[in-house]
PDB file of C-alpha atoms in Angstrom:
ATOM      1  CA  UNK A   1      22.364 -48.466  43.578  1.00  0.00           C
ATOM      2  CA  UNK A   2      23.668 -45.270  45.841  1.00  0.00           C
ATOM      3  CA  UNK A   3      23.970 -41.856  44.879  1.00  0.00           C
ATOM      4  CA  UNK A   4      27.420 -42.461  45.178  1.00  0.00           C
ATOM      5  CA  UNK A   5      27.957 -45.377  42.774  1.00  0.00           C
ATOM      6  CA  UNK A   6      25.996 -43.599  40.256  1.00  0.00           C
ATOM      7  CA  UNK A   7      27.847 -39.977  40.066  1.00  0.00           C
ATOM      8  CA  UNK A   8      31.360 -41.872  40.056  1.00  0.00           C
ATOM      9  CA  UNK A   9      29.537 -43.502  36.398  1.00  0.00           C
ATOM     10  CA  UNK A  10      28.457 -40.398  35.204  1.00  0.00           C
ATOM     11  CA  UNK A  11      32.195 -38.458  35.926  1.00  0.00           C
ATOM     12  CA  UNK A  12      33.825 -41.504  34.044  1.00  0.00           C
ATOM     13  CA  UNK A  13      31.903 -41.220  31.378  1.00  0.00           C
ATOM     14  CA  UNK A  14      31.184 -37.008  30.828  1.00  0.00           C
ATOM     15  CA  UNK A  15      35.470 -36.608  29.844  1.00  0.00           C
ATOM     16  CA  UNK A  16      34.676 -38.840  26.662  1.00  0.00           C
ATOM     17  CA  UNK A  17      31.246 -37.554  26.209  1.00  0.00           C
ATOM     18  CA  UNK A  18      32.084 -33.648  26.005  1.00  0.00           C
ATOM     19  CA  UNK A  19      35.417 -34.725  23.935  1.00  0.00           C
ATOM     20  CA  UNK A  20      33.065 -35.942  20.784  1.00  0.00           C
ATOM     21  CA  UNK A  21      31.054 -33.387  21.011  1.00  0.00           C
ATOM     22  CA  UNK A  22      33.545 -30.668  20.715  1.00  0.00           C
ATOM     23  CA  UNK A  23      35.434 -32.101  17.935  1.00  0.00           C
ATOM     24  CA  UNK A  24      32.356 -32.967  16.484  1.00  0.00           C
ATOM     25  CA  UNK A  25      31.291 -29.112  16.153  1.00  0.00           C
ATOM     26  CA  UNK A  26      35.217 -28.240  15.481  1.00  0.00           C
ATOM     27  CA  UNK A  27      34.394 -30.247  12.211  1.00  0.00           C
ATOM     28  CA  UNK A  28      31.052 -29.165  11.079  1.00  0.00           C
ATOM     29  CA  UNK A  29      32.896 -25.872  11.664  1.00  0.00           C
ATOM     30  CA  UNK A  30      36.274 -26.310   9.294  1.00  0.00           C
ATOM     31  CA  UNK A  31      34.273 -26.357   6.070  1.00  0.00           C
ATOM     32  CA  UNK A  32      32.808 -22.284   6.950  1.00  0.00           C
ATOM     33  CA  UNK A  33      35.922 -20.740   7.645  1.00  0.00           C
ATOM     34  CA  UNK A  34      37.650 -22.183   4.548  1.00  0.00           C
ATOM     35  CA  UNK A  35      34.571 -19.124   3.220  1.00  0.00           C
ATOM     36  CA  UNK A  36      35.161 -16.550   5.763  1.00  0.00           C
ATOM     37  CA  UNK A  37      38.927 -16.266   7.167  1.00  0.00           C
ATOM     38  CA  UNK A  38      40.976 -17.255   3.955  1.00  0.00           C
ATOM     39  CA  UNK A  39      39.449 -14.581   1.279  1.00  0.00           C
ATOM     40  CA  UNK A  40      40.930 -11.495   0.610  1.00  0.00           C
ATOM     41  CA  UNK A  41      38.879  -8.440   2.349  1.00  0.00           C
ATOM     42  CA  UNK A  42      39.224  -6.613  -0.729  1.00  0.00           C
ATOM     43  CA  UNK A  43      37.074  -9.588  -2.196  1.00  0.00           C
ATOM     44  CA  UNK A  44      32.959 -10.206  -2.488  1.00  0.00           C
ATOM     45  CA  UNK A  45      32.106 -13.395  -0.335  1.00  0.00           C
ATOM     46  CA  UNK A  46      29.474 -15.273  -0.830  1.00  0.00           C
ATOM     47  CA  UNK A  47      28.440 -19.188  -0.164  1.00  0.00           C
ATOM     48  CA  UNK A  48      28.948 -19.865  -3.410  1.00  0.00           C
ATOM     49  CA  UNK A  49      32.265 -21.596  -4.232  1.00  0.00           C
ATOM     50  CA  UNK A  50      33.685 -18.579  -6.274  1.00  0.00           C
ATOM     51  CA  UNK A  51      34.748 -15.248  -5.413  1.00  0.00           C
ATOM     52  CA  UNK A  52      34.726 -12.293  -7.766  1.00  0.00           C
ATOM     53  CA  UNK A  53      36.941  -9.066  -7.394  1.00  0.00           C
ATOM     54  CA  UNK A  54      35.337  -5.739  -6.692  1.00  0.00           C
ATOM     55  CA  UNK A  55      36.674  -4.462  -9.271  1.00  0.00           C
ATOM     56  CA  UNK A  56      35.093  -7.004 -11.886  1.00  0.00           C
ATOM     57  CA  UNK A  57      31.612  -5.802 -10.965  1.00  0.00           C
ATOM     58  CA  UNK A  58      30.030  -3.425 -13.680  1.00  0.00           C
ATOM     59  CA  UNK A  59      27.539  -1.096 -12.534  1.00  0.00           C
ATOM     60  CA  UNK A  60      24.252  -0.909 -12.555  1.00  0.00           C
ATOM     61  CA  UNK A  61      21.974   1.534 -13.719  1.00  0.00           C
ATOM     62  CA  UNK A  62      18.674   1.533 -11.937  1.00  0.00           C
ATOM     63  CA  UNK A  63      15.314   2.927 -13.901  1.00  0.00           C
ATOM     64  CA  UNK A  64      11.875   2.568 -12.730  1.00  0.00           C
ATOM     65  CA  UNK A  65       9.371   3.538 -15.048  1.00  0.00           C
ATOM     66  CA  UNK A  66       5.770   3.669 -14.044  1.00  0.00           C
ATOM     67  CA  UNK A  67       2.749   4.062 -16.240  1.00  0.00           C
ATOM     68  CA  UNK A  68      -0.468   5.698 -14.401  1.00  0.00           C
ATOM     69  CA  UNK A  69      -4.211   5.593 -16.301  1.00  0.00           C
ATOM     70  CA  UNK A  70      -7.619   5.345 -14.654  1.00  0.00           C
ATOM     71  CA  UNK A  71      -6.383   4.713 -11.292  1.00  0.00           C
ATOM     72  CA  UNK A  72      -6.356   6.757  -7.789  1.00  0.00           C
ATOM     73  CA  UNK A  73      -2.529   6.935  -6.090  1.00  0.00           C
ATOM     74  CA  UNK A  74      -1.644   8.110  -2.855  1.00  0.00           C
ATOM     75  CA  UNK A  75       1.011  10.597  -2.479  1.00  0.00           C
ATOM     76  CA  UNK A  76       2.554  12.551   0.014  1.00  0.00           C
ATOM     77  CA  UNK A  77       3.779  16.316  -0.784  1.00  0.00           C
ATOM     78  CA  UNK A  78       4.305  19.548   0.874  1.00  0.00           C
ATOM     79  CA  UNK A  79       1.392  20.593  -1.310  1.00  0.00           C
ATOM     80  CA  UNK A  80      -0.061  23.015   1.464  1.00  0.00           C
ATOM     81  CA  UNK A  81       1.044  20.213   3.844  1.00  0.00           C
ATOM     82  CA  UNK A  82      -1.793  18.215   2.668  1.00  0.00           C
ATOM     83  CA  UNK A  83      -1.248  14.574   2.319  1.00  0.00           C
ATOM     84  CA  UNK A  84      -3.260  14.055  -1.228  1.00  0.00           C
ATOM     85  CA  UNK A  85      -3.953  11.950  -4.111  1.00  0.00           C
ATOM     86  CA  UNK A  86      -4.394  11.669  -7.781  1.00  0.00           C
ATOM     87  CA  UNK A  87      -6.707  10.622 -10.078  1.00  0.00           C
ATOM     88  CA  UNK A  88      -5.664  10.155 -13.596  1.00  0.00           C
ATOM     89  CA  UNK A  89      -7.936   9.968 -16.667  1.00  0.00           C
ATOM     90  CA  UNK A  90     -10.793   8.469 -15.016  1.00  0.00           C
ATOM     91  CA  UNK A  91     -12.980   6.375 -17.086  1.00  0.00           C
ATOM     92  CA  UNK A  92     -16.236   7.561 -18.752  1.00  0.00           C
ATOM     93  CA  UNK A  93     -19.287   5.445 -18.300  1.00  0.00           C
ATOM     94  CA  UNK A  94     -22.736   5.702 -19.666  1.00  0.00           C
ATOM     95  CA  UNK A  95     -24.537   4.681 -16.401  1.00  0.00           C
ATOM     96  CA  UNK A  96     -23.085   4.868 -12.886  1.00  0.00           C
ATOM     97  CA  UNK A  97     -24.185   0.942 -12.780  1.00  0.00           C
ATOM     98  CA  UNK A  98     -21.069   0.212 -14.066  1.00  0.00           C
ATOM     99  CA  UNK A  99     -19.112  -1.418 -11.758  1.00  0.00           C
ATOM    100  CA  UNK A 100     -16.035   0.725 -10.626  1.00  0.00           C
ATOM    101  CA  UNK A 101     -13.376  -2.120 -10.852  1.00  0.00           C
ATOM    102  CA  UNK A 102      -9.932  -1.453  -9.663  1.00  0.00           C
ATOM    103  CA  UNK A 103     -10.001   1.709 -11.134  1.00  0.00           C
ATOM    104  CA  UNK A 104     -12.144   5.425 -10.814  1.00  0.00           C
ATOM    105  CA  UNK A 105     -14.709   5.692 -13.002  1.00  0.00           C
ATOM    106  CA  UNK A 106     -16.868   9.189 -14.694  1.00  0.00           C
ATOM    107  CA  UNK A 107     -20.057   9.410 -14.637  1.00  0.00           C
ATOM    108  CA  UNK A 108     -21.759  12.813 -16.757  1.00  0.00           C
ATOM    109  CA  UNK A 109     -18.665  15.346 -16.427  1.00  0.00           C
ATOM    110  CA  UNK A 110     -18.620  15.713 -12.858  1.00  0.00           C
ATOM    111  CA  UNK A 111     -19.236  12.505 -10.907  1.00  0.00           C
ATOM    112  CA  UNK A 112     -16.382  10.175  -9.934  1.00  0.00           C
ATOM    113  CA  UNK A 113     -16.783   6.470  -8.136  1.00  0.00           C
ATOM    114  CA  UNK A 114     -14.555   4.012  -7.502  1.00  0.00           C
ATOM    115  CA  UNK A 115     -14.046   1.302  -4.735  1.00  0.00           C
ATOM    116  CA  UNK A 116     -12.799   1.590  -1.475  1.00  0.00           C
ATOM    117  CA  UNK A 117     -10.951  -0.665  -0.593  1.00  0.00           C
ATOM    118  CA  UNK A 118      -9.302  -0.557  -3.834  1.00  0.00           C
ATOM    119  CA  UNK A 119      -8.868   3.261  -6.150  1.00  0.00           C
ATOM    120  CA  UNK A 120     -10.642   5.007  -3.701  1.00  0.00           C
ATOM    121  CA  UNK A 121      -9.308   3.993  -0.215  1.00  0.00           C
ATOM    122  CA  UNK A 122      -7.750   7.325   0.290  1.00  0.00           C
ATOM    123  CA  UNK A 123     -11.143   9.000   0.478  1.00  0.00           C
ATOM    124  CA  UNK A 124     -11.508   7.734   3.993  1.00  0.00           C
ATOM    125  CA  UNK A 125      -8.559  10.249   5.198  1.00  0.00           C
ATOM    126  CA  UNK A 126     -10.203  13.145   3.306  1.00  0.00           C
ATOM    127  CA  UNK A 127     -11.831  16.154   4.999  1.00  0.00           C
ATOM    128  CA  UNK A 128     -12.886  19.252   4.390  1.00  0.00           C
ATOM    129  CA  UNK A 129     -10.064  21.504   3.639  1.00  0.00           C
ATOM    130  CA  UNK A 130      -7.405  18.380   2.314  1.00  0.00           C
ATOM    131  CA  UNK A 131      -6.478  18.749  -1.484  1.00  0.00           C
ATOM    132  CA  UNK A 132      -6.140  15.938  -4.109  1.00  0.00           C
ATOM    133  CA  UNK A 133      -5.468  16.062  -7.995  1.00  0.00           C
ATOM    134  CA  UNK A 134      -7.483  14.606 -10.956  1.00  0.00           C
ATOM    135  CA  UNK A 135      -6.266  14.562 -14.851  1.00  0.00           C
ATOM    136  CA  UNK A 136      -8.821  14.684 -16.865  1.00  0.00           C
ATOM    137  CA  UNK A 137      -9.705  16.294 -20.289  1.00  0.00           C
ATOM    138  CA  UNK A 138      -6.185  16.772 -20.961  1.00  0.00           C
ATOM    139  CA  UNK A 139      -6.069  19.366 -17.457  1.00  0.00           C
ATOM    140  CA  UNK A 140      -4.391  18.334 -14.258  1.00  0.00           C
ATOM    141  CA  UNK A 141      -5.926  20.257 -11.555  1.00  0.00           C
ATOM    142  CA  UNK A 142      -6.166  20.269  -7.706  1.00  0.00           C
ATOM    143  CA  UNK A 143      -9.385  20.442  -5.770  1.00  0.00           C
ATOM    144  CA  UNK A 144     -10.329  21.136  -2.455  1.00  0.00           C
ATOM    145  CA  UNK A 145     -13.172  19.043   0.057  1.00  0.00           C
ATOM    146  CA  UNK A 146     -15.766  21.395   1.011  1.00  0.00           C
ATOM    147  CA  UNK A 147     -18.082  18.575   1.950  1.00  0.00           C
ATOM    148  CA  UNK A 148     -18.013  15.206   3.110  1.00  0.00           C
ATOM    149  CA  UNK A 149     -21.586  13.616   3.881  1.00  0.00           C
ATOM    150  CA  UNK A 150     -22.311   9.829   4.646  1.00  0.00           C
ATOM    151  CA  UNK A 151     -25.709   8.620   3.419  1.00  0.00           C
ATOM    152  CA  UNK A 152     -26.591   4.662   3.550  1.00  0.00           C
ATOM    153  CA  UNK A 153     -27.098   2.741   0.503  1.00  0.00           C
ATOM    154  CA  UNK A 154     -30.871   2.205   0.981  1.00  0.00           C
ATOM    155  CA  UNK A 155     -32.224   6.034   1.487  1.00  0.00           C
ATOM    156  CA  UNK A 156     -29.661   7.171  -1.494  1.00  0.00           C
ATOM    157  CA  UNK A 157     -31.579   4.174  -3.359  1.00  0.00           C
ATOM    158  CA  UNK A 158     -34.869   5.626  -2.352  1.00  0.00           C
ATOM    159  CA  UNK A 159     -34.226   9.146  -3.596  1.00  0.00           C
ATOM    160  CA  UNK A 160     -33.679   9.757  -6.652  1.00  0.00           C
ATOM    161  CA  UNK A 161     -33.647  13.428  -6.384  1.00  0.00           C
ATOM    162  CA  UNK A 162     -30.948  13.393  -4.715  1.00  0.00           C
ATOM    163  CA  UNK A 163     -28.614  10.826  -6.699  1.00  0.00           C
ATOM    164  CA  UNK A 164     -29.473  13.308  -9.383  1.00  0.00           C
ATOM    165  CA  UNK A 165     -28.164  16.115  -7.352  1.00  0.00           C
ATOM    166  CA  UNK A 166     -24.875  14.412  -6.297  1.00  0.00           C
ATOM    167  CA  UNK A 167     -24.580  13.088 -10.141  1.00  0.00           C
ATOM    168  CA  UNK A 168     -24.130  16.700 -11.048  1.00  0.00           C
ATOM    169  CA  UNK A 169     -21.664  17.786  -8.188  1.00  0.00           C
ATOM    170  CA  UNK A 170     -25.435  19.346  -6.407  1.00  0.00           C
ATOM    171  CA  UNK A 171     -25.611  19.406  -2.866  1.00  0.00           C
ATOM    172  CA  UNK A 172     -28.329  21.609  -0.715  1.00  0.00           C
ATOM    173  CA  UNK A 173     -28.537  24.309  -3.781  1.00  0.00           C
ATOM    174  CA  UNK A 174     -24.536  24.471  -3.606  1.00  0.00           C
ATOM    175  CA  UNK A 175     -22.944  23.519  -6.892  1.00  0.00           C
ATOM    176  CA  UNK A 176     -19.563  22.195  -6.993  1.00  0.00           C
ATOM    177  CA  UNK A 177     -16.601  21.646  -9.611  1.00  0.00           C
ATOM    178  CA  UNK A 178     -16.965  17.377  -8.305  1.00  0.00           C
ATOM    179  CA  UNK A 179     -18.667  15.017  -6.619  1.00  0.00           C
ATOM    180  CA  UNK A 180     -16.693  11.219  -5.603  1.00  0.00           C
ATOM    181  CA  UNK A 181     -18.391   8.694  -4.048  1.00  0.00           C
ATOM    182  CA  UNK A 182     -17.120   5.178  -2.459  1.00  0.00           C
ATOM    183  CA  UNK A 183     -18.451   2.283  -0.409  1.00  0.00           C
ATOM    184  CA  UNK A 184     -18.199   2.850   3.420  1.00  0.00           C
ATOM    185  CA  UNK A 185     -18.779   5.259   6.502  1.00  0.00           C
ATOM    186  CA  UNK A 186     -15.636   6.969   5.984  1.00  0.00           C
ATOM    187  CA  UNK A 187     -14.010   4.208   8.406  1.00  0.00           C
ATOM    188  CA  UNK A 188     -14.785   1.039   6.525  1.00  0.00           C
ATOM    189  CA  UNK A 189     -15.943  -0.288   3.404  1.00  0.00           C
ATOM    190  CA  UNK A 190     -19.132  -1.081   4.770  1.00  0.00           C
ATOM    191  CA  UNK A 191     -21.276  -0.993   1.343  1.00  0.00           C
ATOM    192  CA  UNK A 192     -24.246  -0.847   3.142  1.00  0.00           C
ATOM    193  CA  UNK A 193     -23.148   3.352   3.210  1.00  0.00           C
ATOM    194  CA  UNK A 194     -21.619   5.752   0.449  1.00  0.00           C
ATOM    195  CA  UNK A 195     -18.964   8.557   1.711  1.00  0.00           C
ATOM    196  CA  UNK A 196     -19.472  11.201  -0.737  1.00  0.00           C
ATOM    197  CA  UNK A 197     -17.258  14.452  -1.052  1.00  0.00           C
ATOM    198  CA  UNK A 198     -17.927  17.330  -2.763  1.00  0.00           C
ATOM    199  CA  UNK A 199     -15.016  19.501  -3.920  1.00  0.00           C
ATOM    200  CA  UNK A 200     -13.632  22.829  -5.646  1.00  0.00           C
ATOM    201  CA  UNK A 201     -10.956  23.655  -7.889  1.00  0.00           C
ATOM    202  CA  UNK A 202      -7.855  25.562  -6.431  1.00  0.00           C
TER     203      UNK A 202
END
């Protein structure tokens, strides 16, 4: 069959072709605009079959309420332009054995723990100098990092001396106002290490 015979089959048939296909889509089309083009514009459209007036729309009062105990939240403030967090009524434990859960826990008055990749992720972004906030006793007060040390689970296992130390907020003969400690290297939550801060109140 030529080249010839075969285009004069295609032309005869591409009219009819392209004719049911455009009034094909004209009529999957009709059913939309009976939606779009015949509502007023000073009416809410929707796909719904009904179509309710602006003005019979009551409105709606918008509260959030949002209760905060035992946990670590990330804020942002202009707090001396330190991006900080808060702890609030951390829990007091008997033994720092305890697992942390998704909360901060207290060990002895001045030892806080907690998990990090959960209450205490914001720990990682905390340096010396950068604020944060803890409620506790019935005070809210800020603190200050003075020091951040990374020690690996297995030599803070091995000494004892100087879990004791960091139980008490003791580090190298310094005493501070609190000590918080969390899984990782300060970049992960690698809990083969513990990122410990010691800090000051402001």
């Amino acid at each position: 069959m030529s080249k010839e015979v075969i285009f004069s089959k295609i032309k005869r048939f591409a009219m009819p072709l392209f004719s049911v296909m455009f009034l094909s889509f004209l009529s999957i089309l009709v059913p939309f605009t009976e939606y779009t083009l015949s509502a007023p514009a000073s009416e809410i459209r929707d796909t719904a079959t009904f179509v309710n007036k602006l003005t019979e729309l009551e409105p709606i009062e918008l509260r959030k309420e949002v209760s905060i105990d035992n946990l670590a939240t990330s804020r942002t403030s202009g707090y001396h332009h330190n991006s900080y967090f808060t702890i609030v009524n951390p829990e007091k434990v008997s033994t720092p054995a305890v697992d942390a859960g998704y909360g901060v826990k207290r060990y002895l008055k001045k030892f806080l723990y907690g998990h990090s990749s959960l209450a205490f992720s914001p720990l990682k972004n905390l340096y010396n100098g950068n604020r944060f906030v803890v409620t506790m006793d019935g005070e809210t007060a800020a603190y200050e990092v003075v020091v951040r040390e990374v020690f690996s689970r297995s030599y803070l296992d091995s000494n004892s001396a100087l879990r004791k130390a960091i139980y008490n907020a003791n580090y190298r003969g310094e005493s501070y106002d609190l000590s918080l400690m969390t899984c990782g290297n300060g970049s992960n939550d690698d809990s083969s290490y513990r990122l410990i801060l010691f800090a000051n109140k402001v």
